[in-house]
Amino acid sequence: MSIFEDWARATFRQANLEVDEEDLVLVELVYKGALSQLELLDHIDLEKFPAKGIDLRHAPKAT
Amino acid sequence: MNHPQDLTLRQQADAVRRGDISAKELLDATLERLRERDPAINATPVLFDELSQVQISQAPAGPLYGVPITVKDMYALPWRAARNGTLHNMIPAGASGPYRNLRDAGLIVVGIANQHELGMGTTGVYSAYGAMRNPWDFERCAGGSSGGSAAGVSARLVAGSLASDSGGSTRIPAAYCGVVGLKLTYGSVPYDGYFGAATTFSAPGVITRDAGDARALAAALVQRPLPQQSGSGLRIGVVRDPFWNDADQETADVCQRALKLAGWKVTELKIENFELAVAAFLGRLIAEAGVPSPDVLASLSAPTRALLLAGMLAPARFVPRADRVRAAVRYSLAAAFDTVDFLAWPTSPAAAPTLEDTWIALPSGRKPVDVPNVRQSSIANLTGIPGISIPVGLNTSNLPLGLQLLGPWGSEARLLDAAEHMERVSEREFVNLLPPLAR
């Protein structure tokens, strides 16, 4: 069993979710694909991207 | 008169108002059309034969009195829970906010529009009711998640459908089926009883045959007029990379020809931070999608289950960073809309894939179609802006293609002006194209 599979099974077990082998193969594919995108966020300059309030109904007001 | 479902939504409302046809006659003809054509495309798996007759007797004399529409499975109705493309009641029965507004305009809900289960896909392949099929080619996807809405309108089963859009779910099926799909600005309609209210991405949308119908249906939905102006002389911003450069060549060419035909002033733009938008969308999505109860999870298709389970595993550290990027992208967009009226690129980078093989070939390689589809559409969901997909013709395989326009917050009326302008300059060639099922 791979490290990923061990970890995923343990996480899902904690949430009382039953998963099978087919689930785990697909979950690993999706997870790794998503992670390759998400890791871009690890490299952002937090000075350049300050935390700001968001109201999705309107354009942001210039600050 | 031809079959009343060959009329536009506005024409149907006018015909009922003038007394050319009664609301009951229109409804009976619609139910007959649905029974005749729907089995080929599985767009409307649930019909309200008797309840729709009751609705006629109770409907107010609103501007769209007596016009039958379908409603995506994501909205609670007084007599039916929102099931969201699953076998389960996800929101109890009740009059959802969007339903109330449509009811008050006099519209009649004749059936449930099929959808991709939980809204988690852009193909319409997975649903508890079975896959939706494209009226242009039954072996191809109708799109998702509002595939039943788009396929039903395209096949002339109904003239309008209430859809929703959390990552292109109104615009993509509209493009695949050759109809108009308008995603509203986030928060422009009461969200109670709407499954999309669980996220900060989702907004109701309307799917119709042309922009005039979209204006009428959207005005009913937002309960305010969407005034009409000229759509000529608009300033359009084109972001080439990746939205045009990583599209199928024929799709890009057809969309480019439509822009030229419209005669709008086209400017190439680069928008700061756009390259991080998909990552921010995903970062938020994993936090918002959540995981349904074990019994619901067990009933889902393997791909949908995998998407939800993978989200459970994603580290939470990405969420606050996604929000920082989201805020920055909104500022970048606001700045872009100081210089152009709309942004434009192909709604989907290629025409509808087959139900059997939902991967598509793009310059960047072969990919599961959800990935590039979400790339093309999710900026509107990340930032809350409205967008529209308008039909711009067929490819050489006789499959419809859509051009997407994205506008500033609250610009629905102007987006519809642009779509109507395209209809004028094309002499309605694109919106009058009929799929084989409707000929």
Short mmCIF file of C-alpha atoms in Angstrom, two decimals:
data_model
loop_
_atom_site.label_atom_id
_atom_site.label_comp_id
_atom_site.label_asym_id
_atom_site.label_seq_id
_atom_site.Cartn_x
_atom_site.Cartn_y
_atom_site.Cartn_z
CA MET A 1 0.00 0.00 0.00
CA SER A 2 1.42 3.42 -0.95
CA ILE A 3 1.90 6.26 1.51
CA PHE A 4 -0.87 8.15 -0.30
CA GLU A 5 -3.26 5.23 -0.01
CA ASP A 6 -2.48 4.77 3.70
CA TRP A 7 -3.08 8.42 4.40
CA ALA A 8 -6.24 8.68 2.28
CA ARG A 9 -7.77 5.54 3.81
CA ALA A 10 -7.06 6.80 7.33
CA THR A 11 -8.58 10.20 6.55
CA PHE A 12 -11.71 8.72 5.05
CA ARG A 13 -12.04 6.20 7.88
CA GLN A 14 -12.03 9.08 10.38
CA ALA A 15 -14.96 10.59 8.46
CA ASN A 16 -16.81 7.24 8.41
CA LEU A 17 -16.57 7.08 4.62
CA GLU A 18 -16.17 3.72 2.89
CA VAL A 19 -13.90 3.78 -0.16
CA ASP A 20 -12.77 1.01 -2.47
CA GLU A 21 -9.72 0.47 -4.67
CA GLU A 22 -11.29 2.17 -7.69
CA ASP A 23 -12.11 5.21 -5.57
CA LEU A 24 -8.54 5.49 -4.35
CA VAL A 25 -7.04 5.28 -7.84
CA LEU A 26 -9.29 8.10 -9.07
CA VAL A 27 -8.87 10.17 -5.90
CA GLU A 28 -5.09 10.03 -6.26
CA LEU A 29 -5.30 11.16 -9.89
CA VAL A 30 -7.62 14.07 -9.07
CA TYR A 31 -5.69 15.02 -5.95
CA LYS A 32 -2.32 15.15 -7.71
CA GLY A 33 -3.79 17.11 -10.63
CA ALA A 34 -5.38 19.65 -8.30
CA LEU A 35 -2.25 19.92 -6.18
CA SER A 36 -0.14 20.82 -9.22
CA GLN A 37 -2.38 23.87 -9.68
CA LEU A 38 -2.81 24.69 -6.00
CA GLU A 39 0.91 24.74 -5.34
CA LEU A 40 1.12 27.91 -7.43
CA LEU A 41 -0.49 29.57 -4.42
CA ASP A 42 2.47 28.61 -2.23
CA HIS A 43 4.69 30.89 -4.28
CA ILE A 44 2.68 34.12 -4.20
CA ASP A 45 4.24 37.16 -2.61
CA LEU A 46 1.97 37.95 0.34
CA GLU A 47 3.01 41.62 0.17
CA LYS A 48 1.66 41.77 -3.36
CA PHE A 49 -1.51 39.92 -2.44
CA PRO A 50 -2.82 41.54 0.74
CA ALA A 51 -5.92 40.15 2.45
CA LYS A 52 -8.90 42.27 1.40
CA GLY A 53 -12.63 42.03 1.95
CA ILE A 54 -14.65 40.59 -0.91
CA ASP A 55 -18.20 41.47 -1.88
CA LEU A 56 -18.88 39.43 -5.00
CA ARG A 57 -21.95 41.47 -5.92
CA HIS A 58 -19.99 44.60 -6.79
CA ALA A 59 -16.73 45.81 -8.24
CA PRO A 60 -14.07 46.32 -5.58
CA LYS A 61 -13.67 49.88 -4.38
CA ALA A 62 -10.23 51.30 -4.98
CA THR A 63 -8.14 51.61 -1.80
CA MET B 1 -49.83 28.76 -36.26
CA ASN B 2 -46.85 26.40 -36.16
CA HIS B 3 -46.26 24.28 -33.09
CA PRO B 4 -46.21 26.83 -30.25
CA GLN B 5 -42.83 25.57 -29.03
CA ASP B 6 -41.35 26.71 -32.32
CA LEU B 7 -42.14 30.25 -31.18
CA THR B 8 -39.77 32.21 -28.98
CA LEU B 9 -40.57 32.73 -25.31
CA ARG B 10 -41.63 36.32 -26.03
CA GLN B 11 -43.86 35.22 -28.88
CA GLN B 12 -45.47 32.59 -26.66
CA ALA B 13 -46.20 35.19 -23.97
CA ASP B 14 -47.62 37.57 -26.60
CA ALA B 15 -49.77 34.83 -28.12
CA VAL B 16 -51.28 33.97 -24.73
CA ARG B 17 -51.82 37.66 -23.90
CA ARG B 18 -53.59 38.29 -27.22
CA GLY B 19 -55.71 35.18 -26.81
CA ASP B 20 -54.32 33.49 -29.93
CA ILE B 21 -53.70 30.45 -27.75
CA SER B 22 -54.77 29.74 -24.19
CA ALA B 23 -52.23 28.94 -21.49
CA LYS B 24 -53.75 25.46 -21.26
CA GLU B 25 -53.42 24.85 -25.00
CA LEU B 26 -49.80 26.01 -24.88
CA LEU B 27 -49.09 23.73 -21.93
CA ASP B 28 -50.77 20.71 -23.55
CA ALA B 29 -48.78 21.24 -26.75
CA THR B 30 -45.58 21.58 -24.70
CA LEU B 31 -46.21 18.36 -22.79
CA GLU B 32 -46.88 16.61 -26.10
CA ARG B 33 -43.62 17.97 -27.55
CA LEU B 34 -41.72 16.88 -24.43
CA ARG B 35 -43.12 13.36 -24.59
CA GLU B 36 -42.31 13.15 -28.30
CA ARG B 37 -38.76 14.49 -28.31
CA ASP B 38 -37.29 14.21 -24.82
CA PRO B 39 -36.59 10.46 -24.82
CA ALA B 40 -33.85 11.03 -27.42
CA ILE B 41 -31.95 13.51 -25.25
CA ASN B 42 -33.05 12.88 -21.63
CA ALA B 43 -33.20 16.60 -20.92
CA THR B 44 -36.40 16.59 -18.87
CA PRO B 45 -36.66 13.39 -16.82
CA VAL B 46 -39.51 14.65 -14.60
CA LEU B 47 -42.72 16.18 -15.99
CA PHE B 48 -45.41 17.87 -13.91
CA ASP B 49 -48.45 16.93 -16.02
CA GLU B 50 -51.10 17.67 -13.41
CA LEU B 51 -49.21 20.16 -11.26
CA SER B 52 -48.52 22.38 -14.26
CA GLN B 53 -52.27 22.55 -14.94
CA VAL B 54 -52.74 23.63 -11.33
CA GLN B 55 -50.06 26.29 -11.75
CA ILE B 56 -51.99 27.79 -14.67
CA SER B 57 -55.06 28.22 -12.51
CA GLN B 58 -53.00 29.95 -9.80
CA ALA B 59 -50.52 31.97 -11.90
CA PRO B 60 -50.66 35.76 -11.61
CA ALA B 61 -51.16 37.78 -14.80
CA GLY B 62 -47.45 38.56 -14.98
CA PRO B 63 -45.53 39.60 -18.11
CA LEU B 64 -44.78 35.96 -19.02
CA TYR B 65 -48.12 34.49 -17.97
CA GLY B 66 -48.71 30.95 -19.17
CA VAL B 67 -45.26 30.29 -20.69
CA PRO B 68 -43.90 26.84 -19.76
CA ILE B 69 -40.28 26.52 -18.68
CA THR B 70 -38.11 23.88 -17.06
CA VAL B 71 -36.14 24.34 -13.85
CA LYS B 72 -32.79 22.74 -13.09
CA ASP B 73 -32.83 20.10 -10.36
CA MET B 74 -30.82 22.47 -8.13
CA TYR B 75 -33.83 24.55 -7.05
CA ALA B 76 -36.45 23.61 -4.47
CA LEU B 77 -40.05 23.84 -5.66
CA PRO B 78 -43.09 23.91 -3.38
CA TRP B 79 -43.95 20.36 -4.40
CA ARG B 80 -40.49 18.88 -4.89
CA ALA B 81 -37.11 18.89 -3.14
CA ALA B 82 -33.97 19.96 -5.00
CA ARG B 83 -32.15 16.71 -5.81
CA ASN B 84 -29.22 18.19 -7.69
CA GLY B 85 -28.97 15.32 -10.16
CA THR B 86 -28.92 12.67 -7.41
CA LEU B 87 -31.49 10.26 -5.98
CA HIS B 88 -31.59 12.23 -2.74
CA ASN B 89 -33.49 15.24 -1.45
CA MET B 90 -30.68 17.76 -1.01
CA ILE B 91 -32.91 20.73 -0.08
CA PRO B 92 -36.45 20.09 1.19
CA ALA B 93 -39.45 21.07 -0.93
CA GLY B 94 -40.33 24.75 -0.67
CA ALA B 95 -40.58 27.86 -2.81
CA SER B 96 -36.95 28.78 -3.54
CA GLY B 97 -36.14 32.45 -4.14
CA PRO B 98 -35.51 32.08 -7.88
CA TYR B 99 -38.69 30.00 -8.27
CA ARG B 100 -40.76 32.66 -6.49
CA ASN B 101 -39.59 35.35 -8.89
CA LEU B 102 -40.39 33.24 -11.96
CA ARG B 103 -43.76 32.23 -10.54
CA ASP B 104 -44.62 35.89 -9.93
CA ALA B 105 -43.96 36.63 -13.62
CA GLY B 106 -46.64 34.07 -14.50
CA LEU B 107 -44.30 31.32 -15.74
CA ILE B 108 -45.31 27.66 -15.49
CA VAL B 109 -42.79 25.01 -14.38
CA VAL B 110 -43.53 22.08 -16.65
CA GLY B 111 -40.68 19.80 -15.59
CA ILE B 112 -37.25 19.32 -14.06
CA ALA B 113 -34.22 19.91 -16.25
CA ASN B 114 -31.63 17.17 -15.93
CA GLN B 115 -28.14 18.12 -14.72
CA HIS B 116 -24.69 16.72 -14.04
CA GLU B 117 -24.82 15.25 -10.54
CA LEU B 118 -24.19 17.84 -7.82
CA GLY B 119 -23.17 20.28 -10.57
CA MET B 120 -19.70 18.72 -10.48
CA GLY B 121 -18.99 18.42 -14.19
CA THR B 122 -19.22 20.18 -17.55
CA THR B 123 -20.29 17.16 -19.64
CA GLY B 124 -23.73 16.09 -18.38
CA VAL B 125 -22.59 12.48 -18.54
CA TYR B 126 -23.27 11.66 -14.88
CA SER B 127 -26.74 12.08 -13.40
CA ALA B 128 -29.06 9.89 -11.38
CA TYR B 129 -31.49 10.27 -14.31
CA GLY B 130 -28.93 9.17 -16.88
CA ALA B 131 -26.72 11.13 -19.27
CA MET B 132 -28.07 14.10 -21.20
CA ARG B 133 -27.60 13.89 -24.98
CA ASN B 134 -26.90 16.70 -27.39
CA PRO B 135 -29.76 17.42 -29.84
CA TRP B 136 -27.14 18.10 -32.55
CA ASP B 137 -25.64 14.62 -32.17
CA PHE B 138 -27.05 12.14 -29.70
CA GLU B 139 -23.62 10.56 -29.20
CA ARG B 140 -22.24 13.83 -27.86
CA CYS B 141 -22.44 15.58 -24.51
CA ALA B 142 -25.09 18.21 -23.90
CA GLY B 143 -22.70 19.88 -21.47
CA GLY B 144 -22.95 20.57 -17.80
CA SER B 145 -23.91 21.00 -15.35
CA SER B 146 -27.13 22.53 -16.78
CA GLY B 147 -27.16 20.10 -19.72
CA GLY B 148 -30.88 19.37 -19.55
CA SER B 149 -31.70 23.06 -19.66
CA ALA B 150 -29.59 23.67 -22.77
CA ALA B 151 -30.55 20.47 -24.62
CA GLY B 152 -34.25 21.05 -23.96
CA VAL B 153 -34.19 24.63 -25.23
CA SER B 154 -32.10 23.65 -28.26
CA ALA B 155 -34.55 20.85 -29.17
CA ARG B 156 -37.49 23.27 -28.87
CA LEU B 157 -39.03 21.38 -25.95
CA VAL B 158 -39.40 24.65 -24.04
CA ALA B 159 -38.30 28.18 -24.87
CA GLY B 160 -36.53 28.85 -21.60
CA SER B 161 -34.98 27.13 -18.62
CA LEU B 162 -33.70 28.20 -15.21
CA ALA B 163 -30.09 27.03 -15.00
CA SER B 164 -27.22 27.79 -12.64
CA ASP B 165 -23.52 28.51 -13.00
CA SER B 166 -20.79 27.67 -10.46
CA GLY B 167 -17.97 27.11 -12.95
CA GLY B 168 -19.48 27.63 -16.39
CA SER B 169 -22.55 25.44 -15.84
CA THR B 170 -24.90 27.75 -17.75
CA ARG B 171 -22.47 28.98 -20.41
CA ILE B 172 -20.81 25.70 -21.40
CA PRO B 173 -23.96 23.65 -22.14
CA ALA B 174 -25.40 26.67 -23.95
CA ALA B 175 -22.33 26.69 -26.21
CA TYR B 176 -22.47 22.92 -26.80
CA CYS B 177 -26.17 23.03 -27.74
CA GLY B 178 -26.17 26.26 -29.79
CA VAL B 179 -28.32 28.41 -27.51
CA VAL B 180 -27.89 31.53 -25.34
CA GLY B 181 -26.73 31.09 -21.74
CA LEU B 182 -26.60 34.06 -19.36
CA LYS B 183 -24.92 33.78 -15.95
CA LEU B 184 -26.09 36.50 -13.60
CA THR B 185 -23.95 38.58 -11.28
CA TYR B 186 -23.37 36.80 -7.98
CA GLY B 187 -26.06 37.63 -5.43
CA SER B 188 -28.52 39.26 -7.83
CA VAL B 189 -31.39 36.89 -6.95
CA PRO B 190 -32.61 35.63 -3.55
CA TYR B 191 -30.62 32.45 -2.88
CA ASP B 192 -32.86 30.58 -0.45
CA GLY B 193 -33.78 27.08 -1.60
CA TYR B 194 -30.96 27.10 -4.14
CA PHE B 195 -28.23 24.51 -3.81
CA GLY B 196 -25.67 26.95 -5.24
CA ALA B 197 -26.18 29.14 -2.19
CA ALA B 198 -23.80 26.74 -0.43
CA THR B 199 -20.91 28.29 -2.37
CA THR B 200 -19.52 31.72 -3.15
CA PHE B 201 -19.27 30.78 -6.84
CA SER B 202 -22.78 30.00 -7.90
CA ALA B 203 -25.29 32.26 -9.59
CA PRO B 204 -28.56 31.43 -11.29
CA GLY B 205 -28.57 31.61 -15.07
CA VAL B 206 -31.07 31.46 -17.90
CA ILE B 207 -30.90 29.46 -21.10
CA THR B 208 -32.97 30.53 -24.10
CA ARG B 209 -32.91 30.47 -27.91
CA ASP B 210 -32.01 34.13 -28.36
CA ALA B 211 -30.97 37.19 -26.40
CA GLY B 212 -34.43 38.76 -26.40
CA ASP B 213 -35.80 35.71 -24.60
CA ALA B 214 -32.86 35.75 -22.19
CA ARG B 215 -33.63 39.40 -21.43
CA ALA B 216 -37.29 38.60 -20.71
CA LEU B 217 -36.51 35.57 -18.53
CA ALA B 218 -33.60 37.21 -16.70
CA ALA B 219 -35.71 40.33 -15.99
CA ALA B 220 -38.32 38.07 -14.41
CA LEU B 221 -35.62 36.38 -12.37
CA VAL B 222 -34.02 39.59 -11.05
CA GLN B 223 -37.40 41.36 -10.83
CA ARG B 224 -36.25 44.54 -12.51
CA PRO B 225 -36.18 45.73 -16.12
CA LEU B 226 -33.01 45.06 -18.12
CA PRO B 227 -33.27 48.01 -20.51
CA GLN B 228 -32.27 47.58 -24.13
CA GLN B 229 -29.65 49.77 -25.84
CA SER B 230 -27.54 49.52 -28.96
CA GLY B 231 -24.86 46.84 -28.83
CA SER B 232 -22.77 48.34 -31.62
CA GLY B 233 -19.47 50.12 -31.08
CA LEU B 234 -18.49 48.11 -28.02
CA ARG B 235 -14.88 47.86 -26.85
CA ILE B 236 -13.86 44.23 -26.50
CA GLY B 237 -10.79 43.00 -24.67
CA VAL B 238 -9.23 39.79 -25.94
CA VAL B 239 -6.90 37.84 -23.64
CA ARG B 240 -5.08 35.54 -26.07
CA ASP B 241 -3.22 33.32 -23.68
CA PRO B 242 -4.54 30.81 -22.77
CA PHE B 243 -8.16 31.43 -23.72
CA TRP B 244 -7.66 31.70 -27.50
CA ASN B 245 -4.21 30.21 -27.98
CA ASP B 246 -5.10 26.96 -26.25
CA ALA B 247 -8.40 26.46 -28.10
CA ASP B 248 -9.11 24.11 -30.98
CA GLN B 249 -8.16 26.07 -34.12
CA GLU B 250 -11.55 25.82 -35.80
CA THR B 251 -13.30 26.97 -32.62
CA ALA B 252 -10.99 29.96 -32.30
CA ASP B 253 -11.46 30.83 -35.98
CA VAL B 254 -15.25 30.72 -35.81
CA CYS B 255 -15.28 32.91 -32.67
CA GLN B 256 -12.81 35.32 -34.24
CA ARG B 257 -14.99 35.64 -37.36
CA ALA B 258 -18.00 36.44 -35.17
CA LEU B 259 -16.09 39.20 -33.39
CA LYS B 260 -15.12 40.65 -36.76
CA LEU B 261 -18.69 40.42 -38.03
CA ALA B 262 -19.91 42.35 -34.98
CA GLY B 263 -17.62 45.23 -35.93
CA TRP B 264 -16.62 45.88 -32.34
CA LYS B 265 -13.31 47.53 -31.45
CA VAL B 266 -11.11 44.65 -30.36
CA THR B 267 -8.05 45.24 -28.16
CA GLU B 268 -5.58 42.63 -26.98
CA LEU B 269 -5.15 42.69 -23.23
CA LYS B 270 -3.08 41.08 -20.54
CA ILE B 271 -4.77 41.02 -17.18
CA GLU B 272 -2.62 40.93 -14.11
CA ASN B 273 -2.89 37.80 -11.95
CA PHE B 274 -5.12 35.92 -14.41
CA GLU B 275 -2.58 33.10 -14.46
CA LEU B 276 -3.42 32.40 -10.80
CA ALA B 277 -7.19 32.51 -11.20
CA VAL B 278 -7.73 28.77 -11.75
CA ALA B 279 -5.58 27.94 -8.72
CA ALA B 280 -7.60 30.38 -6.61
CA PHE B 281 -10.83 28.88 -7.94
CA LEU B 282 -9.66 25.39 -7.00
CA GLY B 283 -8.42 26.56 -3.61
CA ARG B 284 -11.83 27.90 -2.75
CA LEU B 285 -13.69 25.01 -4.39
CA ILE B 286 -12.07 22.42 -2.17
CA ALA B 287 -13.19 24.37 0.87
CA GLU B 288 -16.73 24.95 -0.38
CA ALA B 289 -17.70 21.74 -2.13
CA GLY B 290 -17.67 19.74 1.07
CA VAL B 291 -18.59 16.07 1.22
CA PRO B 292 -22.21 14.89 1.30
CA SER B 293 -23.49 12.30 3.73
CA PRO B 294 -22.17 8.73 3.29
CA ASP B 295 -25.43 7.50 1.71
CA VAL B 296 -25.38 10.29 -0.90
CA LEU B 297 -21.67 9.75 -1.54
CA ALA B 298 -22.22 6.02 -2.09
CA SER B 299 -24.87 6.72 -4.71
CA LEU B 300 -22.69 8.98 -6.88
CA SER B 301 -20.68 8.05 -9.96
CA ALA B 302 -17.04 7.15 -9.36
CA PRO B 303 -15.67 10.40 -10.93
CA THR B 304 -17.90 12.66 -8.85
CA ARG B 305 -17.08 10.72 -5.71
CA ALA B 306 -13.39 11.05 -6.47
CA LEU B 307 -13.66 14.83 -6.94
CA LEU B 308 -15.34 15.23 -3.57
CA LEU B 309 -13.01 12.85 -1.74
CA ALA B 310 -9.91 14.46 -3.23
CA GLY B 311 -11.17 17.81 -1.97
CA MET B 312 -11.25 16.39 1.55
CA LEU B 313 -7.54 15.67 1.34
CA ALA B 314 -6.39 19.05 0.06
CA PRO B 315 -4.44 21.10 2.63
CA ALA B 316 -6.36 24.02 4.15
CA ARG B 317 -3.35 26.34 3.76
CA PHE B 318 -4.46 27.08 0.20
CA VAL B 319 -7.77 28.66 1.20
CA PRO B 320 -6.58 31.99 2.65
CA ARG B 321 -4.07 32.31 -0.20
CA ALA B 322 -6.83 31.66 -2.72
CA ASP B 323 -8.83 34.47 -1.14
CA ARG B 324 -5.91 36.88 -1.47
CA VAL B 325 -5.57 36.02 -5.15
CA ARG B 326 -9.32 36.26 -5.61
CA ALA B 327 -9.31 39.81 -4.23
CA ALA B 328 -6.40 40.75 -6.51
CA VAL B 329 -8.05 39.28 -9.61
CA ARG B 330 -11.17 41.32 -8.86
CA TYR B 331 -9.09 44.50 -8.77
CA SER B 332 -7.38 43.51 -12.03
CA LEU B 333 -10.75 42.93 -13.67
CA ALA B 334 -12.17 46.21 -12.41
CA ALA B 335 -9.15 47.97 -13.95
CA ALA B 336 -9.64 46.12 -17.25
CA PHE B 337 -13.28 47.19 -17.38
CA ASP B 338 -12.11 50.81 -17.20
CA THR B 339 -10.65 50.35 -20.68
CA VAL B 340 -12.98 47.81 -22.35
CA ASP B 341 -16.69 47.03 -22.09
CA PHE B 342 -16.35 43.25 -22.20
CA LEU B 343 -13.80 40.47 -22.36
CA ALA B 344 -14.28 37.82 -25.04
CA TRP B 345 -13.03 34.31 -25.72
CA PRO B 346 -14.49 30.94 -26.79
CA THR B 347 -16.91 29.64 -24.15
CA SER B 348 -15.46 26.16 -24.46
CA PRO B 349 -12.16 25.61 -26.27
CA ALA B 350 -13.77 22.95 -28.51
CA ALA B 351 -17.17 21.63 -29.52
CA ALA B 352 -19.00 19.01 -27.45
CA PRO B 353 -17.01 15.78 -26.97
CA THR B 354 -18.62 12.36 -27.28
CA LEU B 355 -20.26 10.72 -24.29
CA GLU B 356 -17.79 7.85 -24.61
CA ASP B 357 -14.62 9.94 -24.66
CA THR B 358 -14.73 13.24 -22.80
CA TRP B 359 -11.08 14.10 -23.35
CA ILE B 360 -10.30 16.75 -25.96
CA ALA B 361 -7.22 17.57 -28.00
CA LEU B 362 -5.87 21.10 -27.56
CA PRO B 363 -2.55 22.72 -28.49
CA SER B 364 -1.43 22.05 -24.89
CA GLY B 365 -2.27 18.33 -25.23
CA ARG B 366 -5.15 15.94 -24.60
CA LYS B 367 -7.10 16.76 -21.46
CA PRO B 368 -10.28 15.77 -19.64
CA VAL B 369 -12.68 18.42 -20.97
CA ASP B 370 -13.64 19.68 -17.49
CA VAL B 371 -10.13 21.10 -17.02
CA PRO B 372 -10.04 23.53 -19.98
CA ASN B 373 -13.77 24.23 -19.67
CA VAL B 374 -13.35 25.40 -16.09
CA ARG B 375 -10.29 27.41 -17.12
CA GLN B 376 -12.39 29.29 -19.72
CA SER B 377 -15.29 29.98 -17.38
CA SER B 378 -14.26 30.06 -13.72
CA ILE B 379 -12.99 33.65 -13.66
CA ALA B 380 -16.59 34.83 -13.72
CA ASN B 381 -17.41 32.59 -10.75
CA LEU B 382 -14.29 33.51 -8.82
CA THR B 383 -15.02 37.23 -9.15
CA GLY B 384 -18.84 37.33 -9.27
CA ILE B 385 -19.15 38.98 -12.70
CA PRO B 386 -21.87 38.07 -15.22
CA GLY B 387 -21.17 36.33 -18.51
CA ILE B 388 -22.99 35.17 -21.58
CA SER B 389 -22.41 32.49 -24.18
CA ILE B 390 -23.84 33.34 -27.57
CA PRO B 391 -24.11 30.97 -30.54
CA VAL B 392 -21.72 31.87 -33.36
CA GLY B 393 -22.25 29.03 -35.81
CA LEU B 394 -21.21 25.45 -36.45
CA ASN B 395 -17.90 23.72 -36.98
CA THR B 396 -17.28 21.41 -39.95
CA SER B 397 -18.78 18.51 -37.96
CA ASN B 398 -22.02 20.50 -37.68
CA LEU B 399 -21.60 21.06 -33.96
CA PRO B 400 -22.44 24.42 -32.37
CA LEU B 401 -19.80 26.77 -30.96
CA GLY B 402 -20.22 29.59 -28.47
CA LEU B 403 -18.50 32.93 -27.92
CA GLN B 404 -18.29 34.06 -24.32
CA LEU B 405 -18.54 37.68 -23.26
CA LEU B 406 -17.76 38.69 -19.67
CA GLY B 407 -18.81 42.07 -18.31
CA PRO B 408 -18.55 44.16 -15.16
CA TRP B 409 -20.70 43.41 -12.13
CA GLY B 410 -24.36 44.14 -12.92
CA SER B 411 -23.85 44.47 -16.70
CA GLU B 412 -26.43 41.84 -17.72
CA ALA B 413 -28.45 44.30 -19.82
CA ARG B 414 -25.35 45.39 -21.77
CA LEU B 415 -24.28 41.77 -22.34
CA LEU B 416 -27.72 41.13 -23.81
CA ASP B 417 -27.34 44.24 -25.99
CA ALA B 418 -24.13 42.75 -27.36
CA ALA B 419 -25.82 39.39 -28.01
CA GLU B 420 -28.72 41.10 -29.80
CA HIS B 421 -26.24 43.08 -31.89
CA MET B 422 -24.62 39.81 -32.95
CA GLU B 423 -28.05 38.50 -33.94
CA ARG B 424 -28.71 41.61 -36.03
CA VAL B 425 -25.42 41.60 -37.90
CA SER B 426 -25.68 37.87 -38.55
CA GLU B 427 -29.33 38.26 -39.62
CA ARG B 428 -30.14 35.73 -36.86
CA GLU B 429 -28.30 33.03 -38.79
CA PHE B 430 -26.70 31.54 -35.65
CA VAL B 431 -29.73 31.60 -33.33
CA ASN B 432 -32.01 30.22 -36.03
CA LEU B 433 -29.89 27.11 -36.63
CA LEU B 434 -31.95 24.03 -35.81
CA PRO B 435 -30.55 20.73 -34.53
CA PRO B 436 -31.65 17.62 -36.45
CA LEU B 437 -34.04 16.69 -33.63
CA ALA B 438 -35.96 19.95 -34.09
CA ARG B 439 -36.22 19.96 -37.89
#
